Amino acid sequence: MPRVVDHGQRRGEIAEALWRIAAREGLEAVSLSRVADEAGVSKGRVQHYFASRDELLAFTATLLYLRVDERIGTYLAEADRASPLTLVRAMLVGILPLDDEGRTDALVGSAFLVRAVGDPEMRESYRASNRMAVEGLTQKLVGAREKGELAAGVDPEHEASTLFLLARGLTESLLLGEHTPESALAVVDRELARISA
Amino acid sequence: MPRVVDHGQRRGEIAEALWRIAAREGLEAVSLSRVADEAGVSKGRVQHYFASRDELLAFTATLLYLRVDERIGTYLAEADRASPLTLVRAMLVGILPLDDEGRTDALVGSAFLVRAVGDPEMRESYRASNRMAVEGLTQKLVGAREKGELAAGVDPEHEASTLFLLARGLTESLLLGEHTPESALAVVDRELARISA
């Protein structure tokens, strides 16, 4: 056995186990014992890294945020930085659950929602990440306006908020299979065409 | 004891008990025993009306649909029938969780979402009610176009789908307290102003 355990990695592996349970059965099915079984470690080992179920859930909320943020970053890196409206599209594409990984994240996010409504700390974490997403979109829409990419009368702040609400509606719709990745992207592109100069 | 039991009413009371548990703790917390405790009846009594937990959940999904439908009906009855765009607004207002009852319904709906993703029957029930909502909105937007209420180039079908996605995003946002009922209605009115002639 290695004497130096990679604490961060081990925490990550345990959180991934929680992820799989939450995506399959919802957050209520998550317990320290269930997570230990799923991760193939003892309950004591889980408790070594997370003192309580609440601590485990809080860590998972942070991890969810980082996962979505990383995916957005990947799309942004591939986008044409000279066109802020292309960056807006990249952010929206990064938010939507268009592949298996995105679906799992979105399912965990949905499971968190019900809990976050009743839990002030989790609610604030949820709201903070949503605020950052809307601010990111606003910033890019302001850039688009400066580059002459926006149609007259489009308000960056209002539009950022509306596009983000739409992305959340689309996320639910994609999870239910009402939209395919292709038809969801068509909705995004229709909205972007609407606000384009 | 009355010899004729109002079967529908008793089922409704049991479903209401499930409602309260699901809104507080999520759907995973719902079991026949917990529901019996919450309703103040025996587990056997619950089983008399619902053979299984799945049957109870299926009934609740139907009840959720009826509750939202009834609320939309109330708003529609108060709206100006001569203006189809006013009816569109009434439908959206009926969908959004703007009061305590609406919040409870929306929380139960969110709890159902994670389950519906993994359960073909519940998913189809969820999708069918969404389809009916979008069809209702489309019909009213077609009426608005015929009355000259719609701006040029607004496609009723696309717009109905977008407005419904937006309402779903707003529902989540209202549950998290990111939007107040007033600010959510302002979003709806801004979108309706955008598509108005």
Coordinates of C-alpha atoms in Angstrom, one line a residue:
Chain A
M1 CA 0.0 0.0 0.0
P2 CA 1.3 3.4 -0.8
R3 CA 2.0 5.5 2.3
V4 CA 0.9 8.7 0.7
V5 CA -2.7 8.5 -0.2
D6 CA -3.9 11.0 -2.8
H7 CA -6.6 12.6 -0.6
G8 CA -8.2 14.6 -3.4
Q9 CA -8.4 11.7 -5.8
R10 CA -9.9 9.4 -3.1
R11 CA -12.5 12.0 -2.3
G12 CA -13.2 12.3 -6.0
E13 CA -13.7 8.5 -6.4
I14 CA -16.1 8.4 -3.5
A15 CA -18.0 11.4 -5.0
E16 CA -18.2 9.6 -8.3
A17 CA -19.8 6.6 -6.6
L18 CA -22.4 9.0 -5.1
W19 CA -22.9 10.4 -8.6
R20 CA -23.8 7.0 -10.0
I21 CA -26.3 6.3 -7.2
A22 CA -27.9 9.7 -7.4
A23 CA -28.2 9.6 -11.2
R24 CA -29.9 6.1 -11.0
E25 CA -32.1 6.5 -8.0
G26 CA -32.1 10.1 -6.9
L27 CA -30.3 11.8 -4.0
E28 CA -32.5 10.3 -1.3
A29 CA -31.0 6.9 -2.1
V30 CA -27.6 8.2 -1.1
S31 CA -26.2 7.1 2.3
L32 CA -22.7 6.6 3.5
S33 CA -23.2 2.8 3.5
R34 CA -24.6 2.8 0.0
V35 CA -21.8 5.0 -1.3
A36 CA -19.2 2.8 0.4
D37 CA -20.7 -0.3 -1.3
E38 CA -20.8 1.4 -4.7
A39 CA -17.2 2.6 -4.3
G40 CA -16.0 -0.8 -3.1
V41 CA -14.6 0.5 0.1
S42 CA -15.6 0.3 3.8
K43 CA -18.0 2.7 5.4
G44 CA -15.2 3.7 7.8
R45 CA -13.1 4.6 4.7
V46 CA -15.9 6.9 3.4
Q47 CA -16.2 8.5 6.9
H48 CA -12.4 9.1 6.9
Y49 CA -12.9 11.5 3.9
F50 CA -16.4 12.8 4.7
A51 CA -17.6 13.2 8.3
S52 CA -21.3 13.1 7.4
R53 CA -23.7 12.5 4.6
D54 CA -24.2 16.3 4.5
E55 CA -20.5 16.9 3.9
L56 CA -20.5 14.3 1.1
L57 CA -23.5 16.0 -0.5
A58 CA -21.9 19.5 -0.2
F59 CA -18.7 18.2 -1.9
T60 CA -20.8 16.7 -4.7
A61 CA -22.5 20.0 -5.3
T62 CA -19.1 21.6 -5.7
L63 CA -18.0 18.8 -8.0
L64 CA -21.1 19.2 -10.2
Y65 CA -20.3 22.9 -10.6
L66 CA -16.7 22.1 -11.5
R67 CA -17.7 19.4 -14.0
V68 CA -20.2 21.7 -15.9
D69 CA -17.6 24.6 -15.7
E70 CA -14.9 22.3 -17.2
R71 CA -17.3 21.2 -20.0
I72 CA -18.1 24.9 -20.8
G73 CA -14.4 25.6 -20.8
T74 CA -13.8 22.9 -23.4
Y75 CA -16.4 24.3 -25.7
L76 CA -15.2 27.9 -25.2
A77 CA -11.6 26.8 -26.1
E78 CA -12.8 25.5 -29.4
A79 CA -15.0 28.5 -30.2
D80 CA -14.0 31.5 -32.4
R81 CA -12.9 34.1 -29.8
A82 CA -13.3 36.9 -32.4
S83 CA -17.1 36.4 -32.3
P84 CA -18.6 36.9 -28.8
L85 CA -21.9 35.4 -30.0
T86 CA -20.1 32.2 -30.9
L87 CA -18.9 32.2 -27.3
V88 CA -22.5 32.6 -26.1
R89 CA -23.4 29.5 -28.1
A90 CA -20.4 27.6 -26.7
M91 CA -21.5 28.3 -23.1
L92 CA -25.1 27.2 -23.9
V93 CA -23.9 24.0 -25.5
G94 CA -21.7 23.3 -22.5
I95 CA -24.7 23.7 -20.2
L96 CA -27.0 21.4 -22.1
P97 CA -26.8 17.6 -21.5
L98 CA -25.9 16.5 -25.0
D99 CA -23.9 13.4 -24.2
D100 CA -23.9 10.6 -21.5
E101 CA -21.6 12.6 -19.1
G102 CA -23.8 15.7 -19.4
R103 CA -27.0 13.6 -18.8
T104 CA -25.5 12.1 -15.6
D105 CA -24.5 15.6 -14.4
A106 CA -28.0 17.0 -15.2
L107 CA -29.7 14.1 -13.4
V108 CA -27.6 14.7 -10.3
G109 CA -28.4 18.5 -10.7
S110 CA -32.1 17.7 -10.8
A111 CA -31.9 15.5 -7.8
F112 CA -30.1 18.3 -6.0
L113 CA -32.8 20.8 -6.9
V114 CA -35.5 19.4 -4.6
R115 CA -33.0 19.2 -1.8
A116 CA -31.6 22.7 -2.5
V117 CA -35.1 24.2 -2.1
G118 CA -35.2 23.1 1.5
D119 CA -31.5 23.5 2.4
P120 CA -30.3 27.2 2.6
E121 CA -26.6 26.3 2.1
M122 CA -27.1 24.1 -0.9
R123 CA -29.6 26.6 -2.3
E124 CA -27.0 29.4 -2.1
S125 CA -24.4 27.2 -3.8
Y126 CA -26.9 26.4 -6.6
R127 CA -27.8 30.1 -7.0
A128 CA -24.2 31.3 -7.0
S129 CA -23.3 29.0 -9.8
N130 CA -26.4 30.1 -11.8
R131 CA -25.5 33.7 -11.2
M132 CA -22.0 33.1 -12.5
A133 CA -23.4 31.5 -15.7
V134 CA -25.8 34.4 -16.3
E135 CA -22.9 36.9 -15.7
G136 CA -20.7 35.0 -18.1
L137 CA -23.5 35.1 -20.8
T138 CA -24.1 38.8 -20.1
Q139 CA -20.4 39.7 -20.5
K140 CA -20.3 37.9 -23.8
L141 CA -23.5 39.5 -25.0
V142 CA -22.1 42.9 -24.1
G143 CA -19.0 42.0 -26.2
A144 CA -21.3 40.9 -29.0
R145 CA -23.1 44.3 -28.9
E146 CA -19.7 46.1 -29.1
K147 CA -18.8 44.0 -32.1
G148 CA -22.1 44.9 -33.8
E149 CA -23.2 41.3 -33.6
L150 CA -26.5 42.0 -31.8
A151 CA -29.8 43.1 -33.3
A152 CA -31.0 46.6 -32.3
G153 CA -32.9 46.7 -29.0
V154 CA -31.5 43.5 -27.6
D155 CA -30.6 44.0 -23.9
P156 CA -27.6 41.9 -22.9
E157 CA -28.6 41.4 -19.3
H158 CA -32.3 40.5 -20.1
E159 CA -31.2 38.2 -22.9
A160 CA -28.6 36.4 -20.8
S161 CA -31.2 35.7 -18.2
T162 CA -33.7 34.5 -20.8
L163 CA -31.2 32.3 -22.6
F164 CA -30.2 30.7 -19.3
L165 CA -33.8 30.0 -18.4
L166 CA -34.3 28.5 -21.8
A167 CA -31.2 26.3 -21.4
R168 CA -32.6 25.1 -18.0
G169 CA -36.0 24.2 -19.7
L170 CA -34.1 22.5 -22.5
T171 CA -32.1 20.5 -20.0
E172 CA -35.2 19.0 -18.5
S173 CA -36.6 18.4 -22.0
L174 CA -33.4 16.6 -23.1
L175 CA -33.5 14.4 -19.9
L176 CA -37.1 13.4 -20.8
G177 CA -36.1 12.7 -24.4
E178 CA -38.6 15.3 -25.7
H179 CA -35.7 17.0 -27.5
T180 CA -32.8 15.2 -29.2
P181 CA -29.3 16.9 -29.0
E182 CA -29.9 18.0 -32.6
S183 CA -33.3 19.6 -32.0
A184 CA -32.1 21.2 -28.8
L185 CA -29.2 22.8 -30.7
A186 CA -31.7 24.0 -33.3
V187 CA -33.7 25.8 -30.6
V188 CA -30.5 27.5 -29.4
D189 CA -29.5 28.5 -32.9
R190 CA -33.0 29.9 -33.6
E191 CA -32.8 32.1 -30.5
L192 CA -29.3 33.2 -31.4
A193 CA -30.5 34.0 -35.0
R194 CA -33.3 36.1 -33.4
I195 CA -30.9 38.3 -31.5
S196 CA -28.2 38.5 -34.2
A197 CA -27.7 41.7 -36.2
Chain B
M1 CA -69.0 4.4 9.8
P2 CA -70.7 5.1 6.5
R3 CA -71.2 2.0 4.5
V4 CA -70.6 3.8 1.2
V5 CA -67.0 5.0 1.2
D6 CA -66.2 7.8 -1.3
H7 CA -63.5 5.8 -3.0
G8 CA -62.2 8.8 -5.1
Q9 CA -62.0 11.1 -2.1
R10 CA -60.2 8.6 0.0
R11 CA -57.7 8.0 -2.8
G12 CA -57.3 11.7 -3.1
E13 CA -56.6 12.1 0.7
I14 CA -53.9 9.4 0.5
A15 CA -52.3 11.1 -2.5
E16 CA -52.3 14.4 -0.7
A17 CA -50.3 12.8 2.1
L18 CA -47.9 11.5 -0.5
W19 CA -47.8 15.1 -1.8
R20 CA -46.7 16.5 1.5
I21 CA -43.9 13.9 1.9
A22 CA -42.6 14.3 -1.6
A23 CA -42.6 18.1 -1.4
R24 CA -40.7 18.0 1.9
E25 CA -38.2 15.2 1.3
G26 CA -38.4 14.1 -2.3
L27 CA -40.1 11.1 -3.9
E28 CA -37.6 8.6 -2.7
A29 CA -38.9 9.2 0.8
V30 CA -42.3 8.0 -0.2
S31 CA -43.3 4.5 1.0
L32 CA -46.7 2.9 1.7
S33 CA -45.9 3.0 5.4
R34 CA -44.8 6.6 5.5
V35 CA -47.8 7.7 3.5
A36 CA -50.1 5.7 5.8
D37 CA -48.5 7.5 8.9
E38 CA -48.8 10.9 7.2
A39 CA -52.5 10.3 6.2
G40 CA -53.2 8.9 9.7
V41 CA -54.5 5.6 8.5
S42 CA -53.2 2.0 8.6
K43 CA -50.8 0.6 5.9
G44 CA -53.6 -1.9 5.1
R45 CA -56.0 0.9 4.4
V46 CA -53.5 2.5 1.9
Q47 CA -53.1 -0.9 0.3
H48 CA -56.8 -1.2 -0.1
Y49 CA -56.7 1.8 -2.4
F50 CA -53.3 1.3 -3.9
A51 CA -51.9 -2.2 -4.5
S52 CA -48.3 -1.0 -4.7
R53 CA -46.0 2.0 -4.3
D54 CA -45.8 2.2 -8.1
E55 CA -49.6 2.5 -8.4
L56 CA -49.6 5.2 -5.8
L57 CA -46.9 7.1 -7.7
A58 CA -48.8 6.7 -11.0
F59 CA -52.0 8.1 -9.4
T60 CA -50.0 11.1 -8.0
A61 CA -48.6 11.9 -11.5
T62 CA -52.1 12.0 -12.8
L63 CA -53.2 14.1 -9.9
L64 CA -50.3 16.5 -10.5
Y65 CA -51.5 17.0 -14.1
L66 CA -55.1 17.6 -13.0
R67 CA -54.0 20.1 -10.4
V68 CA -52.0 22.2 -12.8
D69 CA -54.7 21.8 -15.5
E70 CA -57.3 23.1 -13.0
R71 CA -55.1 26.1 -12.1
I72 CA -54.6 27.0 -15.7
G73 CA -58.4 26.6 -16.2
T74 CA -59.0 29.2 -13.4
Y75 CA -56.7 31.7 -14.9
L76 CA -58.2 31.1 -18.4
A77 CA -61.7 31.7 -17.0
E78 CA -60.6 35.1 -15.8
A79 CA -58.8 36.1 -19.0
D80 CA -60.2 38.2 -21.9
R81 CA -61.3 35.5 -24.4
A82 CA -61.3 38.1 -27.2
S83 CA -57.5 38.4 -27.0
P84 CA -55.8 35.0 -27.6
L85 CA -52.5 36.5 -26.4
T86 CA -54.1 37.2 -23.1
L87 CA -55.0 33.5 -23.0
V88 CA -51.4 32.6 -23.7
R89 CA -50.4 34.7 -20.7
A90 CA -53.1 33.0 -18.5
M91 CA -51.7 29.6 -19.4
L92 CA -48.1 30.6 -18.6
V93 CA -49.2 32.1 -15.3
G94 CA -51.1 28.9 -14.5
I95 CA -48.0 26.8 -15.1
L96 CA -45.7 28.9 -12.9
P97 CA -45.4 28.3 -9.2
L98 CA -46.5 31.7 -7.9
D99 CA -48.2 30.7 -4.7
D100 CA -47.8 28.0 -2.0
E101 CA -50.0 25.5 -3.8
G102 CA -48.1 26.0 -7.0
R103 CA -44.8 25.6 -5.2
T104 CA -45.8 22.3 -3.7
D105 CA -47.0 21.0 -7.1
A106 CA -43.8 22.2 -8.8
L107 CA -41.6 20.5 -6.1
V108 CA -43.5 17.2 -6.5
G109 CA -43.1 17.6 -10.3
S110 CA -39.3 18.1 -9.8
A111 CA -39.1 15.0 -7.6
F112 CA -41.0 13.1 -10.4
L113 CA -38.6 14.3 -13.1
V114 CA -35.6 12.2 -11.9
R115 CA -37.8 9.2 -11.6
A116 CA -39.6 9.8 -14.9
V117 CA -36.2 9.7 -16.7
G118 CA -35.7 6.1 -15.6
D119 CA -39.3 4.9 -15.8
P120 CA -40.8 4.6 -19.3
E121 CA -44.5 4.8 -18.2
M122 CA -44.0 7.8 -16.0
R123 CA -41.9 9.5 -18.6
E124 CA -44.6 9.0 -21.2
S125 CA -47.2 10.5 -18.8
Y126 CA -44.9 13.5 -18.2
R127 CA -44.3 14.0 -21.9
A128 CA -47.9 13.7 -22.8
S129 CA -48.9 16.5 -20.4
N130 CA -46.1 18.6 -21.7
R131 CA -47.2 18.0 -25.3
M132 CA -50.8 19.0 -24.4
A133 CA -49.5 22.3 -22.8
V134 CA -47.4 23.1 -25.9
E135 CA -50.4 22.3 -28.1
G136 CA -52.7 24.5 -26.1
L137 CA -50.2 27.4 -26.4
T138 CA -49.7 26.8 -30.1
Q139 CA -53.5 26.9 -30.7
K140 CA -53.8 30.2 -28.8
L141 CA -50.8 31.7 -30.7
V142 CA -52.5 30.7 -34.0
G143 CA -55.6 32.5 -32.8
A144 CA -53.5 35.5 -31.8
R145 CA -52.0 35.6 -35.3
E146 CA -55.5 35.4 -36.9
K147 CA -56.5 38.4 -34.7
G148 CA -53.4 40.3 -35.8
E149 CA -51.9 40.2 -32.3
L150 CA -48.6 38.7 -33.3
A151 CA -45.6 40.5 -34.7
A152 CA -44.6 39.6 -38.2
G153 CA -42.4 36.5 -38.6
V154 CA -43.5 34.9 -35.3
D155 CA -44.1 31.2 -35.8
P156 CA -46.8 29.9 -33.4
E157 CA -45.4 26.4 -33.1
H158 CA -41.8 27.5 -32.4
E159 CA -42.9 30.2 -30.1
A160 CA -45.2 27.9 -28.1
S161 CA -42.3 25.5 -27.6
T162 CA -39.9 28.3 -26.6
L163 CA -42.4 29.9 -24.2
F164 CA -43.0 26.5 -22.5
L165 CA -39.3 25.8 -22.1
L166 CA -38.9 29.3 -20.6
A167 CA -41.8 28.6 -18.2
R168 CA -40.0 25.4 -17.1
G169 CA -36.8 27.3 -16.5
L170 CA -38.7 29.9 -14.6
T171 CA -40.4 27.2 -12.5
E172 CA -36.9 26.0 -11.3
S173 CA -35.8 29.5 -10.7
L174 CA -38.9 30.4 -8.7
L175 CA -38.4 27.3 -6.5
L176 CA -34.9 28.4 -5.8
G177 CA -36.0 31.9 -5.0
E178 CA -33.9 33.4 -7.8
H179 CA -37.1 34.9 -9.2
T180 CA -40.0 36.4 -7.2
P181 CA -43.5 36.0 -8.6
E182 CA -43.3 39.6 -9.7
S183 CA -40.0 39.3 -11.5
A184 CA -41.1 36.0 -13.1
L185 CA -44.2 37.7 -14.5
A186 CA -42.1 40.5 -15.8
V187 CA -40.1 37.9 -17.8
V188 CA -43.3 36.5 -19.2
D189 CA -44.6 40.0 -20.1
R190 CA -41.3 40.9 -21.8
E191 CA -41.5 37.8 -24.0
L192 CA -45.1 38.5 -24.8
A193 CA -44.3 42.1 -25.7
R194 CA -41.5 40.8 -28.0
I195 CA -43.9 38.7 -30.0
S196 CA -46.8 41.2 -30.0
A197 CA -47.8 43.2 -33.1

